[in-house]
mmCIF file of C-alpha atoms in Angstrom:
data_model
loop_
_atom_site.group_PDB
_atom_site.id
_atom_site.type_symbol
_atom_site.label_atom_id
_atom_site.label_comp_id
_atom_site.label_asym_id
_atom_site.label_seq_id
_atom_site.Cartn_x
_atom_site.Cartn_y
_atom_site.Cartn_z
ATOM 1 C CA MET A 1 -11.649 21.667 8.695
ATOM 2 C CA PRO A 2 -13.792 18.494 8.430
ATOM 3 C CA GLY A 3 -16.751 19.020 6.130
ATOM 4 C CA GLY A 4 -15.117 21.682 3.995
ATOM 5 C CA ARG A 5 -12.609 19.249 2.543
ATOM 6 C CA ASP A 6 -14.761 16.194 1.938
ATOM 7 C CA ILE A 7 -13.369 13.671 -0.516
ATOM 8 C CA LYS A 8 -15.003 13.713 -3.946
ATOM 9 C CA SER A 9 -12.779 11.279 -5.872
ATOM 10 C CA VAL A 10 -10.213 8.579 -5.120
ATOM 11 C CA GLY A 11 -7.089 7.444 -6.916
ATOM 12 C CA VAL A 12 -5.355 4.158 -6.133
ATOM 13 C CA VAL A 13 -1.829 3.230 -7.182
ATOM 14 C CA MET A 14 -0.265 -0.217 -7.168
ATOM 15 C CA PRO A 15 3.342 -0.545 -8.374
ATOM 16 C CA ALA A 16 4.548 -3.967 -9.479
ATOM 17 C CA HIS A 17 7.850 -5.538 -10.453
ATOM 18 C CA ASN A 18 7.633 -9.197 -11.502
ATOM 19 C CA GLU A 19 4.717 -10.131 -9.246
ATOM 20 C CA GLU A 20 3.075 -12.819 -11.375
ATOM 21 C CA GLN A 21 2.475 -15.021 -8.312
ATOM 22 C CA HIS A 22 0.543 -12.378 -6.379
ATOM 23 C CA ILE A 23 -0.777 -9.662 -8.680
ATOM 24 C CA GLY A 24 -3.994 -11.415 -9.713
ATOM 25 C CA LYS A 25 -5.166 -11.725 -6.116
ATOM 26 C CA ALA A 26 -4.104 -8.138 -5.407
ATOM 27 C CA LEU A 27 -6.139 -6.844 -8.357
ATOM 28 C CA LEU A 28 -9.246 -8.770 -7.323
ATOM 29 C CA ALA A 29 -9.011 -7.241 -3.851
ATOM 30 C CA LEU A 30 -8.712 -3.739 -5.316
ATOM 31 C CA LYS A 31 -11.776 -4.330 -7.482
ATOM 32 C CA THR A 32 -13.749 -5.413 -4.438
ATOM 33 C CA ALA A 33 -12.636 -2.339 -2.480
ATOM 34 C CA ALA A 34 -13.577 -0.052 -5.391
ATOM 35 C CA ASP A 35 -16.969 -1.748 -5.702
ATOM 36 C CA GLU A 36 -17.614 -1.159 -2.005
ATOM 37 C CA LEU A 37 -16.628 2.500 -2.361
ATOM 38 C CA GLU A 38 -19.127 2.911 -5.198
ATOM 39 C CA ARG A 39 -21.863 1.238 -3.152
ATOM 40 C CA GLN A 40 -21.382 3.605 -0.244
ATOM 41 C CA HIS A 41 -20.541 6.745 -2.242
ATOM 42 C CA ARG A 42 -22.446 6.554 -5.532
ATOM 43 C CA ALA A 43 -21.273 9.946 -6.789
ATOM 44 C CA MET A 44 -17.611 9.302 -6.024
ATOM 45 C CA GLU A 45 -15.284 8.442 -8.906
ATOM 46 C CA ALA A 46 -12.362 6.066 -8.427
ATOM 47 C CA LYS A 47 -9.391 5.378 -10.698
ATOM 48 C CA ILE A 48 -6.850 2.601 -10.141
ATOM 49 C CA VAL A 49 -3.399 2.875 -11.718
ATOM 50 C CA VAL A 50 -1.228 -0.233 -12.004
ATOM 51 C CA VAL A 51 2.393 0.746 -12.581
ATOM 52 C CA LEU A 52 4.339 -2.141 -14.132
ATOM 53 C CA ASP A 53 7.970 -1.264 -13.480
ATOM 54 C CA ASN A 54 10.465 -3.158 -15.632
ATOM 55 C CA CYS A 55 8.462 -6.403 -15.544
ATOM 56 C CA SER A 56 9.889 -9.378 -17.413
ATOM 57 C CA ASP A 57 7.465 -12.051 -16.183
ATOM 58 C CA ARG A 58 3.723 -12.512 -16.792
ATOM 59 C CA SER A 59 2.653 -9.565 -14.616
ATOM 60 C CA ALA A 60 1.495 -7.505 -17.625
ATOM 61 C CA GLU A 61 -0.443 -10.418 -19.135
ATOM 62 C CA ILE A 62 -2.174 -11.242 -15.856
ATOM 63 C CA THR A 63 -3.018 -7.586 -15.244
ATOM 64 C CA ALA A 64 -4.519 -7.193 -18.717
ATOM 65 C CA ALA A 65 -6.715 -10.253 -18.197
ATOM 66 C CA HIS A 66 -8.076 -8.810 -14.950
ATOM 67 C CA VAL A 67 -8.635 -5.157 -15.893
ATOM 68 C CA SER A 68 -9.185 -4.945 -19.651
ATOM 69 C CA ASN A 69 -12.966 -4.615 -19.259
ATOM 70 C CA ASP A 70 -12.906 -2.325 -16.217
ATOM 71 C CA ALA A 71 -12.760 1.368 -17.096
ATOM 72 C CA ARG A 72 -11.647 2.250 -13.579
ATOM 73 C CA PHE A 73 -8.204 0.779 -14.258
ATOM 74 C CA ARG A 74 -5.280 2.245 -16.136
ATOM 75 C CA VAL A 75 -2.046 0.312 -16.711
ATOM 76 C CA VAL A 76 1.250 2.151 -17.102
ATOM 77 C CA ASN A 77 4.520 0.513 -18.169
ATOM 78 C CA VAL A 78 7.707 2.171 -16.926
ATOM 79 C CA LYS A 79 11.377 1.315 -16.502
ATOM 80 C CA LEU A 80 12.109 3.287 -13.354
ATOM 81 C CA ARG A 81 13.456 0.390 -11.245
ATOM 82 C CA SER A 82 12.328 2.268 -8.143
ATOM 83 C CA THR A 83 9.318 1.718 -5.913
ATOM 84 C CA GLY A 84 9.282 5.379 -4.907
ATOM 85 C CA ALA A 85 9.456 6.628 -8.484
ATOM 86 C CA SER A 86 6.801 4.097 -9.537
ATOM 87 C CA ARG A 87 4.410 5.218 -6.808
ATOM 88 C CA ASP A 88 4.947 8.866 -7.691
ATOM 89 C CA SER A 89 4.407 8.180 -11.394
ATOM 90 C CA GLY A 90 1.182 6.379 -10.527
ATOM 91 C CA PHE A 91 -0.058 9.186 -8.309
ATOM 92 C CA ARG A 92 0.625 11.793 -11.007
ATOM 93 C CA THR A 93 -1.205 9.618 -13.542
ATOM 94 C CA ALA A 94 -4.165 9.179 -11.197
ATOM 95 C CA LEU A 95 -4.419 12.944 -10.733
ATOM 96 C CA GLU A 96 -4.526 13.377 -14.518
ATOM 97 C CA CYS A 97 -7.359 10.837 -14.783
ATOM 98 C CA LEU A 98 -9.541 12.217 -11.993
ATOM 99 C CA PRO A 99 -11.931 15.185 -12.290
ATOM 100 C CA ALA A 100 -10.355 18.578 -11.613
ATOM 101 C CA ASN A 101 -12.188 19.125 -8.322
ATOM 102 C CA GLY A 102 -9.117 20.503 -6.589
ATOM 103 C CA PRO A 103 -6.493 18.485 -4.673
ATOM 104 C CA GLU A 104 -8.215 19.067 -1.306
ATOM 105 C CA GLY A 105 -11.051 16.791 -2.379
ATOM 106 C CA ILE A 106 -8.926 14.003 -3.926
ATOM 107 C CA TRP A 107 -7.713 11.038 -1.892
ATOM 108 C CA LEU A 108 -4.728 8.997 -3.090
ATOM 109 C CA ALA A 109 -4.185 5.474 -1.752
ATOM 110 C CA THR A 110 -1.404 3.017 -2.452
ATOM 111 C CA THR A 111 -0.712 -0.645 -1.851
ATOM 112 C CA ASP A 112 1.631 -3.302 -3.261
ATOM 113 C CA ALA A 113 1.168 -6.021 -5.870
ATOM 114 C CA ASP A 114 1.966 -8.747 -3.332
ATOM 115 C CA SER A 115 -0.712 -7.514 -0.926
ATOM 116 C CA THR A 116 -4.452 -7.999 -0.424
ATOM 117 C CA VAL A 117 -6.517 -5.063 0.805
ATOM 118 C CA PRO A 118 -9.771 -5.572 2.765
ATOM 119 C CA GLN A 119 -13.171 -4.803 1.248
ATOM 120 C CA HIS A 120 -13.633 -1.615 3.308
ATOM 121 C CA TRP A 121 -10.082 -0.345 2.592
ATOM 122 C CA LEU A 122 -11.153 2.711 0.597
ATOM 123 C CA THR A 123 -14.402 3.507 2.390
ATOM 124 C CA ARG A 124 -12.653 3.621 5.757
ATOM 125 C CA GLN A 125 -9.908 5.880 4.409
ATOM 126 C CA VAL A 126 -12.502 8.267 2.995
ATOM 127 C CA GLU A 127 -14.273 8.264 6.356
ATOM 128 C CA LEU A 128 -11.035 9.183 8.160
ATOM 129 C CA ALA A 129 -10.210 11.820 5.548
ATOM 130 C CA ASN A 130 -13.626 13.416 5.903
ATOM 131 C CA ALA A 131 -13.031 13.490 9.670
ATOM 132 C CA GLY A 132 -9.898 15.571 9.104
ATOM 133 C CA ALA A 133 -7.015 13.219 8.263
ATOM 134 C CA ASP A 134 -4.495 14.329 5.632
ATOM 135 C CA ALA A 135 -2.777 10.939 5.634
ATOM 136 C CA VAL A 136 -3.750 7.476 6.862
ATOM 137 C CA LEU A 137 -1.147 4.900 7.881
ATOM 138 C CA GLY A 138 -2.659 1.433 7.802
ATOM 139 C CA SER A 139 -1.245 -1.722 9.333
ATOM 140 C CA VAL A 140 -0.072 -4.859 7.566
ATOM 141 C CA GLU A 141 0.351 -8.496 8.466
ATOM 142 C CA PRO A 142 2.732 -10.824 6.620
ATOM 143 C CA ASP A 143 0.872 -13.858 5.297
ATOM 144 C CA PRO A 144 1.502 -16.698 7.773
ATOM 145 C CA GLU A 145 1.234 -19.191 4.915
ATOM 146 C CA ASP A 146 4.394 -17.694 3.390
ATOM 147 C CA MET A 147 6.637 -17.913 6.417
ATOM 148 C CA ASP A 148 7.830 -20.064 9.269
ATOM 149 C CA PRO A 149 5.542 -19.815 12.337
ATOM 150 C CA VAL A 150 8.499 -18.827 14.532
ATOM 151 C CA ILE A 151 9.309 -15.804 12.358
ATOM 152 C CA HIS A 152 5.640 -14.872 12.102
ATOM 153 C CA ARG A 153 5.278 -15.013 15.873
ATOM 154 C CA ARG A 154 8.351 -12.806 16.311
ATOM 155 C CA TRP A 155 6.947 -10.286 13.836
ATOM 156 C CA LEU A 156 3.663 -10.125 15.749
ATOM 157 C CA GLU A 157 5.549 -9.530 19.019
ATOM 158 C CA LEU A 158 7.288 -6.505 17.512
ATOM 159 C CA HIS A 159 4.246 -5.161 15.645
ATOM 160 C CA PRO A 160 1.164 -5.341 17.900
ATOM 161 C CA PHE A 161 -2.055 -4.486 16.110
ATOM 162 C CA ARG A 162 -3.469 -1.288 17.620
ATOM 163 C CA GLU A 163 -4.649 2.203 16.815
ATOM 164 C CA ASP A 164 -2.067 5.000 16.726
ATOM 165 C CA HIS A 165 0.706 2.567 15.849
ATOM 166 C CA GLN A 166 4.168 3.822 14.894
ATOM 167 C CA HIS A 167 4.626 1.896 11.643
ATOM 168 C CA ILE A 168 4.628 3.112 8.033
ATOM 169 C CA TYR A 169 3.940 0.752 5.132
ATOM 170 C CA GLY A 170 3.739 1.603 1.445
ATOM 171 C CA ALA A 171 1.395 -1.379 1.135
ATOM 172 C CA ASN A 172 -1.233 0.454 3.198
ATOM 173 C CA LEU A 173 -1.092 4.215 2.883
ATOM 174 C CA GLY A 174 -3.487 6.997 1.926
ATOM 175 C CA ILE A 175 -2.867 10.739 1.429
ATOM 176 C CA ARG A 176 -4.909 13.803 0.542
ATOM 177 C CA ALA A 177 -3.676 15.008 -2.857
ATOM 178 C CA SER A 178 -3.066 18.558 -1.628
ATOM 179 C CA ALA A 179 -0.827 17.257 1.165
ATOM 180 C CA TYR A 180 0.981 14.932 -1.233
ATOM 181 C CA LEU A 181 1.797 17.742 -3.635
ATOM 182 C CA THR A 182 2.857 20.129 -0.878
ATOM 183 C CA ALA A 183 5.218 17.514 0.593
ATOM 184 C CA GLY A 184 6.834 16.917 -2.809
ATOM 185 C CA GLY A 185 5.533 13.395 -3.410
ATOM 186 C CA PHE A 186 7.346 10.088 -3.077
ATOM 187 C CA PRO A 187 11.127 10.339 -3.481
ATOM 188 C CA ALA A 188 12.724 8.145 -6.175
ATOM 189 C CA LEU A 189 14.047 5.527 -3.737
ATOM 190 C CA ARG A 190 14.051 1.727 -3.958
ATOM 191 C CA ALA A 191 12.996 1.446 -0.300
ATOM 192 C CA HIS A 192 11.745 3.654 2.565
ATOM 193 C CA GLU A 193 10.077 6.092 0.167
ATOM 194 C CA ASP A 194 6.982 5.799 2.359
ATOM 195 C CA ARG A 195 8.876 6.798 5.492
ATOM 196 C CA VAL A 196 10.473 9.819 3.844
ATOM 197 C CA LEU A 197 7.126 11.068 2.572
ATOM 198 C CA VAL A 198 5.418 10.712 5.953
ATOM 199 C CA GLU A 199 8.291 12.546 7.655
ATOM 200 C CA ARG A 200 7.804 15.398 5.181
ATOM 201 C CA LEU A 201 4.048 15.444 5.840
ATOM 202 C CA ARG A 202 4.625 15.701 9.577
ATOM 203 C CA ARG A 203 7.169 18.478 9.152
ATOM 204 C CA HIS A 204 4.561 20.418 7.182
ATOM 205 C CA GLY A 205 2.067 19.954 10.014
ATOM 206 C CA PHE A 206 -0.413 17.730 8.198
ATOM 207 C CA ALA A 207 -2.762 15.517 10.222
ATOM 208 C CA VAL A 208 -1.481 11.925 10.084
ATOM 209 C CA THR A 209 -3.720 9.144 11.427
ATOM 210 C CA ALA A 210 -2.445 5.617 12.134
ATOM 211 C CA THR A 211 -5.016 2.831 12.292
ATOM 212 C CA ASP A 212 -5.410 -0.937 12.423
ATOM 213 C CA THR A 213 -8.963 -0.807 11.051
ATOM 214 C CA ILE A 214 -7.857 -1.405 7.431
ATOM 215 C CA ARG A 215 -5.224 -4.121 7.927
ATOM 216 C CA VAL A 216 -3.655 -5.410 4.693
ATOM 217 C CA LEU A 217 -2.335 -8.944 4.237
ATOM 218 C CA THR A 218 1.043 -8.859 2.512
ATOM 219 C CA SER A 219 3.545 -11.430 1.321
ATOM 220 C CA GLY A 220 5.656 -13.016 4.036
ATOM 221 C CA ARG A 221 8.477 -13.946 1.681
ATOM 222 C CA THR A 222 12.014 -13.370 2.921
ATOM 223 C CA HIS A 223 13.634 -13.252 -0.521
ATOM 224 C CA ALA A 224 14.536 -9.566 -0.689
ATOM 225 C CA ARG A 225 13.954 -7.648 -3.940
ATOM 226 C CA ALA A 226 15.052 -4.362 -2.429
ATOM 227 C CA PRO A 227 18.127 -4.306 -0.155
ATOM 228 C CA GLU A 228 16.195 -2.622 2.664
ATOM 229 C CA GLY A 229 12.632 -3.589 1.809
ATOM 230 C CA PHE A 230 9.986 -5.528 3.760
ATOM 231 C CA ALA A 231 11.271 -8.964 2.751
ATOM 232 C CA ALA A 232 14.775 -8.038 3.883
ATOM 233 C CA TYR A 233 13.357 -6.939 7.223
ATOM 234 C CA LEU A 234 11.573 -10.264 7.706
ATOM 235 C CA ARG A 235 14.798 -12.086 6.923
ATOM 236 C CA SER A 236 16.595 -9.976 9.533
ATOM 237 C CA LEU A 237 14.095 -11.162 12.145
ATOM 238 C CA ALA A 238 15.110 -14.745 11.424
ATOM 239 C CA ALA A 239 18.762 -13.785 11.885
ATOM 240 C CA GLU A 240 17.975 -12.383 15.339
ATOM 241 C CA LEU A 241 16.337 -15.572 16.615
ATOM 242 C CA PRO A 242 18.258 -17.817 19.049
ATOM 243 C CA PRO A 243 19.775 -20.842 17.241
ATOM 244 C CA ALA A 244 17.340 -23.242 18.907
ATOM 245 C CA GLU A 245 14.374 -21.309 17.497
ATOM 246 C CA LEU A 246 15.601 -20.975 13.936
ATOM 247 C CA PRO A 247 13.351 -22.588 11.310
ATOM 248 C CA THR A 248 16.193 -24.815 10.072
ATOM 249 C CA ALA A 249 16.740 -26.144 13.578
ATOM 250 C CA ALA A 250 13.034 -26.771 14.053
ATOM 251 C CA SER A 251 12.735 -28.629 10.782
ATOM 252 C CA GLY A 252 15.917 -30.600 11.180
#
């Protein structure tokens, strides 16, 4: 019931695997969102967990430079080689760091290290949670600067920005801790861990809200790191285009 389960603290998890090109911008956006949360909810505590999963580039160095003087951040190094396992590890760590107010009053949000959240990302999720949501599915937009305009246009045709959308993105997801624990958390999968978790939440009867009010900008790269991840999906869109519309044809 709204009111009896108001959010008292927030945990944020961002997994990363070799994201030296994007992670600095992602961290700055998270700081801004956490600052805004503190401005609007002065008594609310927030913790941000960065899970560096098997990184061999400068991701750890860049992260340290951004968060070393910010007590809200905690950096965890793992070798799980799994986005799902990394997210789950981060959520469990966040729960250990937050006050023991009970899982009903803890909100857990997650994004990706190649994504930029908006300033009101956390405040809007808390608002929806306090109105009764157990999970919030945000929308994403691939960065048009990273991709061919033809592929970007095709993506927009298939993913119209609206409320109550049907899409699930690990780069823009929030869950009440009690619902997360009841559903068993993220499965240890390299891709689609977000979908599996949301399916479990719905089977348990939790209130799932989909919104475009907290849209996240994510990388539009088509070089796939996971066989069935977001980049692979964008590349599949290019494969579906008529030959005359393909980027190579346009540029040649």
